[in-house]
Amino acid sequence: MNKTAALKFPRLATSSKKRALKRITLNLTSDEAQNLEKYCEQTGKPAIDVIRKLIQALP
């Protein structure tokens, strides 16, 4: 967040108690994307939750 936005919207400034978020872009093959979509449909979970859980399970 830039300083101007933080000054105008002090409640939006990142608190040290909150986790910082980082946006990533993930390139998938068509097959990988289809597998992810199928899994999400079967489980009723959004892709972001599925990917986040897999990342959290990493050592």
PDB file of C-alpha atoms in Angstrom:
ATOM      1  CA  MET A   1       0.000   0.000   0.000  1.00  0.00           C
ATOM      2  CA  ASN A   2       1.432   3.373  -0.872  1.00  0.00           C
ATOM      3  CA  LYS A   3       1.845   6.107   1.725  1.00  0.00           C
ATOM      4  CA  THR A   4      -0.890   8.272   0.218  1.00  0.00           C
ATOM      5  CA  ALA A   5      -3.477   5.503   0.495  1.00  0.00           C
ATOM      6  CA  ALA A   6      -2.341   4.736   4.033  1.00  0.00           C
ATOM      7  CA  LEU A   7      -2.723   8.397   5.004  1.00  0.00           C
ATOM      8  CA  LYS A   8      -6.178   8.731   3.439  1.00  0.00           C
ATOM      9  CA  PHE A   9      -7.407   5.414   4.786  1.00  0.00           C
ATOM     10  CA  PRO A  10      -5.548   4.742   8.035  1.00  0.00           C
ATOM     11  CA  ARG A  11      -7.735   1.726   8.851  1.00  0.00           C
ATOM     12  CA  LEU A  12      -6.551   0.081   5.630  1.00  0.00           C
ATOM     13  CA  ALA A  13      -2.885   0.338   6.608  1.00  0.00           C
ATOM     14  CA  THR A  14      -1.331  -3.048   7.258  1.00  0.00           C
ATOM     15  CA  SER A  15      -1.075  -3.878  10.930  1.00  0.00           C
ATOM     16  CA  SER A  16       1.924  -5.822  12.171  1.00  0.00           C
ATOM     17  CA  LYS A  17      -0.564  -8.284  13.688  1.00  0.00           C
ATOM     18  CA  LYS A  18      -2.112  -9.107  10.295  1.00  0.00           C
ATOM     19  CA  ARG A  19      -0.483 -11.467   7.829  1.00  0.00           C
ATOM     20  CA  ALA A  20       0.797  -9.823   4.685  1.00  0.00           C
ATOM     21  CA  LEU A  21      -0.690 -11.248   1.513  1.00  0.00           C
ATOM     22  CA  LYS A  22       1.222 -11.904  -1.665  1.00  0.00           C
ATOM     23  CA  ARG A  23      -0.499 -12.419  -4.985  1.00  0.00           C
ATOM     24  CA  ILE A  24       0.905 -15.082  -7.291  1.00  0.00           C
ATOM     25  CA  THR A  25      -0.020 -16.191 -10.775  1.00  0.00           C
ATOM     26  CA  LEU A  26      -0.037 -19.900 -11.465  1.00  0.00           C
ATOM     27  CA  ASN A  27       0.244 -21.190 -15.020  1.00  0.00           C
ATOM     28  CA  LEU A  28      -1.415 -24.579 -15.485  1.00  0.00           C
ATOM     29  CA  THR A  29      -1.622 -26.864 -18.465  1.00  0.00           C
ATOM     30  CA  SER A  30      -5.110 -27.570 -19.762  1.00  0.00           C
ATOM     31  CA  ASP A  31      -5.031 -31.000 -18.114  1.00  0.00           C
ATOM     32  CA  GLU A  32      -3.916 -29.552 -14.779  1.00  0.00           C
ATOM     33  CA  ALA A  33      -6.630 -26.901 -14.900  1.00  0.00           C
ATOM     34  CA  GLN A  34      -9.268 -29.531 -15.735  1.00  0.00           C
ATOM     35  CA  ASN A  35      -8.089 -31.739 -12.860  1.00  0.00           C
ATOM     36  CA  LEU A  36      -8.292 -28.803 -10.457  1.00  0.00           C
ATOM     37  CA  GLU A  37     -11.756 -27.831 -11.725  1.00  0.00           C
ATOM     38  CA  LYS A  38     -13.024 -31.415 -11.400  1.00  0.00           C
ATOM     39  CA  TYR A  39     -11.655 -31.711  -7.872  1.00  0.00           C
ATOM     40  CA  CYS A  40     -13.257 -28.402  -6.894  1.00  0.00           C
ATOM     41  CA  GLU A  41     -16.615 -29.498  -8.321  1.00  0.00           C
ATOM     42  CA  GLN A  42     -16.420 -32.846  -6.498  1.00  0.00           C
ATOM     43  CA  THR A  43     -15.471 -31.331  -3.151  1.00  0.00           C
ATOM     44  CA  GLY A  44     -17.435 -28.090  -3.432  1.00  0.00           C
ATOM     45  CA  LYS A  45     -14.305 -26.151  -2.469  1.00  0.00           C
ATOM     46  CA  PRO A  46     -12.989 -23.118  -4.336  1.00  0.00           C
ATOM     47  CA  ALA A  47      -9.624 -23.499  -6.065  1.00  0.00           C
ATOM     48  CA  ILE A  48      -7.969 -20.973  -3.737  1.00  0.00           C
ATOM     49  CA  ASP A  49      -8.829 -23.142  -0.717  1.00  0.00           C
ATOM     50  CA  VAL A  50      -7.548 -26.304  -2.399  1.00  0.00           C
ATOM     51  CA  ILE A  51      -4.263 -24.659  -3.411  1.00  0.00           C
ATOM     52  CA  ARG A  52      -3.817 -22.977  -0.004  1.00  0.00           C
ATOM     53  CA  LYS A  53      -4.294 -26.315   1.823  1.00  0.00           C
ATOM     54  CA  LEU A  54      -1.734 -28.000  -0.429  1.00  0.00           C
ATOM     55  CA  ILE A  55       0.778 -25.230   0.230  1.00  0.00           C
ATOM     56  CA  GLN A  56       0.161 -25.372   3.977  1.00  0.00           C
ATOM     57  CA  ALA A  57       0.894 -29.120   3.901  1.00  0.00           C
ATOM     58  CA  LEU A  58       4.382 -28.548   2.502  1.00  0.00           C
ATOM     59  CA  PRO A  59       7.253 -29.251   4.924  1.00  0.00           C
TER      60      PRO A  59
END
